[in-house]
Structures are given as C-alpha cells and as structure tokens.
Short mmCIF file of C-alpha atoms and ligand atoms in Angstrom, two decimals:
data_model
loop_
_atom_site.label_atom_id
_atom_site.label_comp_id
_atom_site.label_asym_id
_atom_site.label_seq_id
_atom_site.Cartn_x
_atom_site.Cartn_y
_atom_site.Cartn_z
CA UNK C 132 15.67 8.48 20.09
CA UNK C 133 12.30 6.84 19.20
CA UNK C 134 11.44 3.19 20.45
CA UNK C 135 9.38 0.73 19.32
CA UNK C 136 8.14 -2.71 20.42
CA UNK C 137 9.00 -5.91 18.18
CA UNK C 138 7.31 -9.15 19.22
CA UNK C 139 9.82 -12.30 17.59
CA UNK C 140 6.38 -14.51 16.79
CA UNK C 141 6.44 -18.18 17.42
CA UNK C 142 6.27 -19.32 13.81
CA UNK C 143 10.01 -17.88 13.72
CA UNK C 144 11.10 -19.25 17.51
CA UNK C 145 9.66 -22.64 16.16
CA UNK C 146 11.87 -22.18 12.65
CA UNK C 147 14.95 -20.76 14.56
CA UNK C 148 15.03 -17.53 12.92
CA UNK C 149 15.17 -15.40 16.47
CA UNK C 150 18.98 -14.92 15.84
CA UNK C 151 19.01 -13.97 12.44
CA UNK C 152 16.21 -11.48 12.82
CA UNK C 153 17.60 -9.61 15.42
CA UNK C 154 20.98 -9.51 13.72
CA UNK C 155 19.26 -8.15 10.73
CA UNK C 156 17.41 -5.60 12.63
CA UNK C 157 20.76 -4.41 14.51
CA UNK C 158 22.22 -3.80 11.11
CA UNK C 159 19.19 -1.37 10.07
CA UNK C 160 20.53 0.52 12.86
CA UNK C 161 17.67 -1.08 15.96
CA UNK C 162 19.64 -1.01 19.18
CA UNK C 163 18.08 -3.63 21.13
CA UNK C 164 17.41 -1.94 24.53
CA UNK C 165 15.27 -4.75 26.44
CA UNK C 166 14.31 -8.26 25.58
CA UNK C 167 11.82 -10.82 26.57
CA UNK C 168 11.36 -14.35 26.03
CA UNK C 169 8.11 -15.34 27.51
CA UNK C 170 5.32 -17.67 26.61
CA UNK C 171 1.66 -15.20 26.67
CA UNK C 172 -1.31 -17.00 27.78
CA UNK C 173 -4.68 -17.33 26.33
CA UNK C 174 -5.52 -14.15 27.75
CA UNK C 175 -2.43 -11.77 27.42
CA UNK C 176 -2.76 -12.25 23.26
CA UNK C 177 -6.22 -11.27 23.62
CA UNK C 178 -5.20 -8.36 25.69
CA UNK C 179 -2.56 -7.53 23.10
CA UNK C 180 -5.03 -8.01 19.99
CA UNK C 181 -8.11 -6.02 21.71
CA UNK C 182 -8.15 -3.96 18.83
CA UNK C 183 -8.87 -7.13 16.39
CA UNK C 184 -11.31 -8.56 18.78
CA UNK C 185 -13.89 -8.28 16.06
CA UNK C 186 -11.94 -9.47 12.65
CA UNK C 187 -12.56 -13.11 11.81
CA UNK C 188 -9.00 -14.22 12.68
CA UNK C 189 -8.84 -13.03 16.11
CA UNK C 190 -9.64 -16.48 17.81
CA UNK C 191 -7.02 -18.49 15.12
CA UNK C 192 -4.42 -14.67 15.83
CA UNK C 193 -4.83 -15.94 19.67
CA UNK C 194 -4.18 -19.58 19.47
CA UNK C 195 -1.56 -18.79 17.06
CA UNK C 196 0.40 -16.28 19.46
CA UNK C 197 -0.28 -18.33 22.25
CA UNK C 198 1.18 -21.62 20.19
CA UNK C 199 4.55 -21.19 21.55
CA UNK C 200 7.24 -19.13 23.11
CA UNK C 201 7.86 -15.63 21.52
CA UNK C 202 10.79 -12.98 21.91
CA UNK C 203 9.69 -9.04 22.75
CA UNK C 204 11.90 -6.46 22.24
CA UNK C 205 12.20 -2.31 22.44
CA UNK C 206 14.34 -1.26 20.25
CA UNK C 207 15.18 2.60 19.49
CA UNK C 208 16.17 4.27 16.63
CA UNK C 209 15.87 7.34 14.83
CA UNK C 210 12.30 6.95 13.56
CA UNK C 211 12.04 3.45 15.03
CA UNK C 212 8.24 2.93 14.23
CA UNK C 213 8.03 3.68 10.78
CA UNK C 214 11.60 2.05 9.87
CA UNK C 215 10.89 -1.00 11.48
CA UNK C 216 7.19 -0.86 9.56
CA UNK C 217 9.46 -0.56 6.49
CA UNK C 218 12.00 -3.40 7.24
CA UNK C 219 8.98 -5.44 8.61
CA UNK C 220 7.43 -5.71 4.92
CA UNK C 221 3.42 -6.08 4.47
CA UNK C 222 1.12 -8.25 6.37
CA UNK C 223 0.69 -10.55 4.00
CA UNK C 224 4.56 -12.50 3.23
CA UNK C 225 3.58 -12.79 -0.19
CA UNK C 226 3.03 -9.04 -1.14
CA UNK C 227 6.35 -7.96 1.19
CA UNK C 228 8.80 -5.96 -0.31
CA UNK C 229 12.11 -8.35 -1.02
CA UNK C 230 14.47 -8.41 1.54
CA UNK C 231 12.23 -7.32 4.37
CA UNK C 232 11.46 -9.75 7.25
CA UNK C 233 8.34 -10.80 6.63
CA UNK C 234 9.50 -12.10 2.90
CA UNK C 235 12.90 -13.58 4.33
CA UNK C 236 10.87 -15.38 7.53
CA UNK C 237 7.16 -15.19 7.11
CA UNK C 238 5.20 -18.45 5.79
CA UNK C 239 1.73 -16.86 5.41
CA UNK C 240 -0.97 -13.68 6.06
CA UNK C 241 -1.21 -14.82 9.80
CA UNK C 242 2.42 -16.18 10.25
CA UNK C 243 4.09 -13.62 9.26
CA UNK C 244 7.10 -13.62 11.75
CA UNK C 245 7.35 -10.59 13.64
CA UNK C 246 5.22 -8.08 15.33
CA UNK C 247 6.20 -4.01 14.85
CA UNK C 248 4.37 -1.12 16.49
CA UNK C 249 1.91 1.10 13.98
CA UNK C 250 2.18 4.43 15.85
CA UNK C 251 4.65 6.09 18.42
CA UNK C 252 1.60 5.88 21.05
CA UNK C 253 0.82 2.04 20.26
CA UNK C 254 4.69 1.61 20.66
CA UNK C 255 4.21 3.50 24.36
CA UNK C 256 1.54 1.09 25.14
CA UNK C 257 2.87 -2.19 23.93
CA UNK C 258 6.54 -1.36 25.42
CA UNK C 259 5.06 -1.06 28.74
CA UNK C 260 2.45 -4.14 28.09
CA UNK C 261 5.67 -6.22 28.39
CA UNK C 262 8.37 -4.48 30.18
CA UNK C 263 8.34 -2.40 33.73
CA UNK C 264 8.64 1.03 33.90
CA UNK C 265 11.45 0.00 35.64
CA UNK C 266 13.13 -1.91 33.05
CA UNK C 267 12.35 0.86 29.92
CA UNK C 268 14.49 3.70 32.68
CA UNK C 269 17.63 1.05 33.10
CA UNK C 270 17.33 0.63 29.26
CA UNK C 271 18.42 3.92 28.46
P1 LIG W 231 0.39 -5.91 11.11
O1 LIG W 231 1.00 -6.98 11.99
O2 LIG W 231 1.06 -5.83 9.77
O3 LIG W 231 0.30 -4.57 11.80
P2 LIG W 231 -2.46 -6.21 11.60
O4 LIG W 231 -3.52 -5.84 10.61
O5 LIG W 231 -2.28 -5.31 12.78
O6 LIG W 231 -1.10 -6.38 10.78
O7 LIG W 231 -2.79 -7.69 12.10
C1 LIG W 231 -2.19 -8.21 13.26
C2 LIG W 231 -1.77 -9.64 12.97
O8 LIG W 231 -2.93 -10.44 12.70
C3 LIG W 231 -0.92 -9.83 11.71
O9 LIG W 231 0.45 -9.54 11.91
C4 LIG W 231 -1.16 -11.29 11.38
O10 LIG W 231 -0.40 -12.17 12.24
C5 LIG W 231 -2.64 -11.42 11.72
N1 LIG W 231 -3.50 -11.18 10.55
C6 LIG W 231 -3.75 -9.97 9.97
N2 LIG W 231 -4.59 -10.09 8.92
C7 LIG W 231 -4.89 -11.40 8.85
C8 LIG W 231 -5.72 -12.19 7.97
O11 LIG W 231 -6.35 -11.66 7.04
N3 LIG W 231 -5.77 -13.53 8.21
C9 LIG W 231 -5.08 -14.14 9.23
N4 LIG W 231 -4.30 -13.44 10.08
C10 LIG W 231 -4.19 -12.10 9.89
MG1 LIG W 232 -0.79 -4.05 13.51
#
C-alpha cells in the first residue's frame, strides 16, 4: 500500500475544519496510519519549503505555516499520492475541482488548507520529516 504525507494547514485548525477533513479523506479510502499535531517553528517550514526558497511567497508560505498549530498525517492507500493530489483540488481554491478540499476549505492561493505529497519519493521524505522511523514501522 502506498503512503503519503498530508499536512492539516493552520488556516483550517484556525476554522475548525481538522475533523471534517480527515473524515472526508477516510471516506476516499485514506487510512490514517500516524498523526501529528505540532506547532513548526520559523525554521522547520523553511526546512519543509526548501524547494520554494526562491519563489516570491516563500517568506509570507513561512510565516503563514508557522502562524499556528497544524495536523500531519501518513495516510496509505492504493495510489495514495496521486489520489490525494486529486481529492486535494488545485493550488489555487478558486480553480479546484468542486467537491475537493481545497474548494470545500481553502480561502485563497496561499491558504489553501491542506498540504499533499507530489511524488512517492517527496512522500518518503516528508513522512519521515515528521514522524520516526520508529513510528512509520508501528504504523503498519
Ligand atoms: P501544492 O501545495 O499544490 O503542491 P506548491 O506549488 O507546492 O503547491 O506550493 C506550496 C504552497 O505554497 C501552496 O500549497 C500554497 O500554500 C503556497 N503557494 C503556492 N503558490 C502560491 C502563490 O502563488 N502565492 C501564495 N502562496 C502560494
Ligand atoms: Mg507542492
């Protein structure tokens, strides 16, 4: 079974959507096998953005992910990356796909509710930026 990571952002903590999102992602068929509620610091969401280090939102990304608590979460399913891409929606709210999470829960190109992997080896990486190797063995 494939796993990917799913990072509950704080624009949907702060709106108290946590609960509804992952109910709606255990009916697409996500089992939720580890979960997180942290708070990142300054330099964790920088960590976790490297790859956007250079786009002009990366400073407002990082204050924005650092803003309040968020929820991470591996969850496995057949084809877990690109289904949860799919019931993610777009980036941008506004151009999501009806029904998807981002156009239930998302309020703009930047708050746009939830995190989702964009390969299987990004998902290897994030999963293990948050949890233990430790805690992705118990998990199974
Ligand atoms: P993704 O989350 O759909 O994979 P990425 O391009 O990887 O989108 O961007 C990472 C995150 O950066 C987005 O989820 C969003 O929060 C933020 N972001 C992306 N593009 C923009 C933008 O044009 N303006 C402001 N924030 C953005
Ligand atoms: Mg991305």
């Amino acid at each position: 079974m494939e796993r990917t990571l799913t990072i509950i952002k704080p624009d949907s903590m702060e709106a108290s959507n946590a609960g509804n999102i992952l109910a709606l992602l255990e009916k697409e068929g996500f089992e939720i096998q580890a979960l997180k509620r942290m708070r990142l610091s300054e330099a964790q969401a920088q960590r976790f953005y490297e790859v956007h280090r250079e786009r002009p939102f990366y400073d407002s990304l990082v204050a924005y992910m650092t803003s309040g608590p968020i929820i991470a979460a591996a969850l496995a399913r057949e084809d877990a990356v690109p289904q949860l891409r799919k019931v993610m929606g777009a980036t941008d709210p506004a151009s999501a796909d009806e029904g998807t999470i981002r156009a239930l829960y998302g309020s703009s190109i930047e708050r746009n509710a939830i995190h989702g992997s964009d390969s299987p080896e990004n998902a290897q990486k994030e999963l293990h930026f948050f949890f233990s190797r430790a805690e992705l063995i118990a998990a199974e």
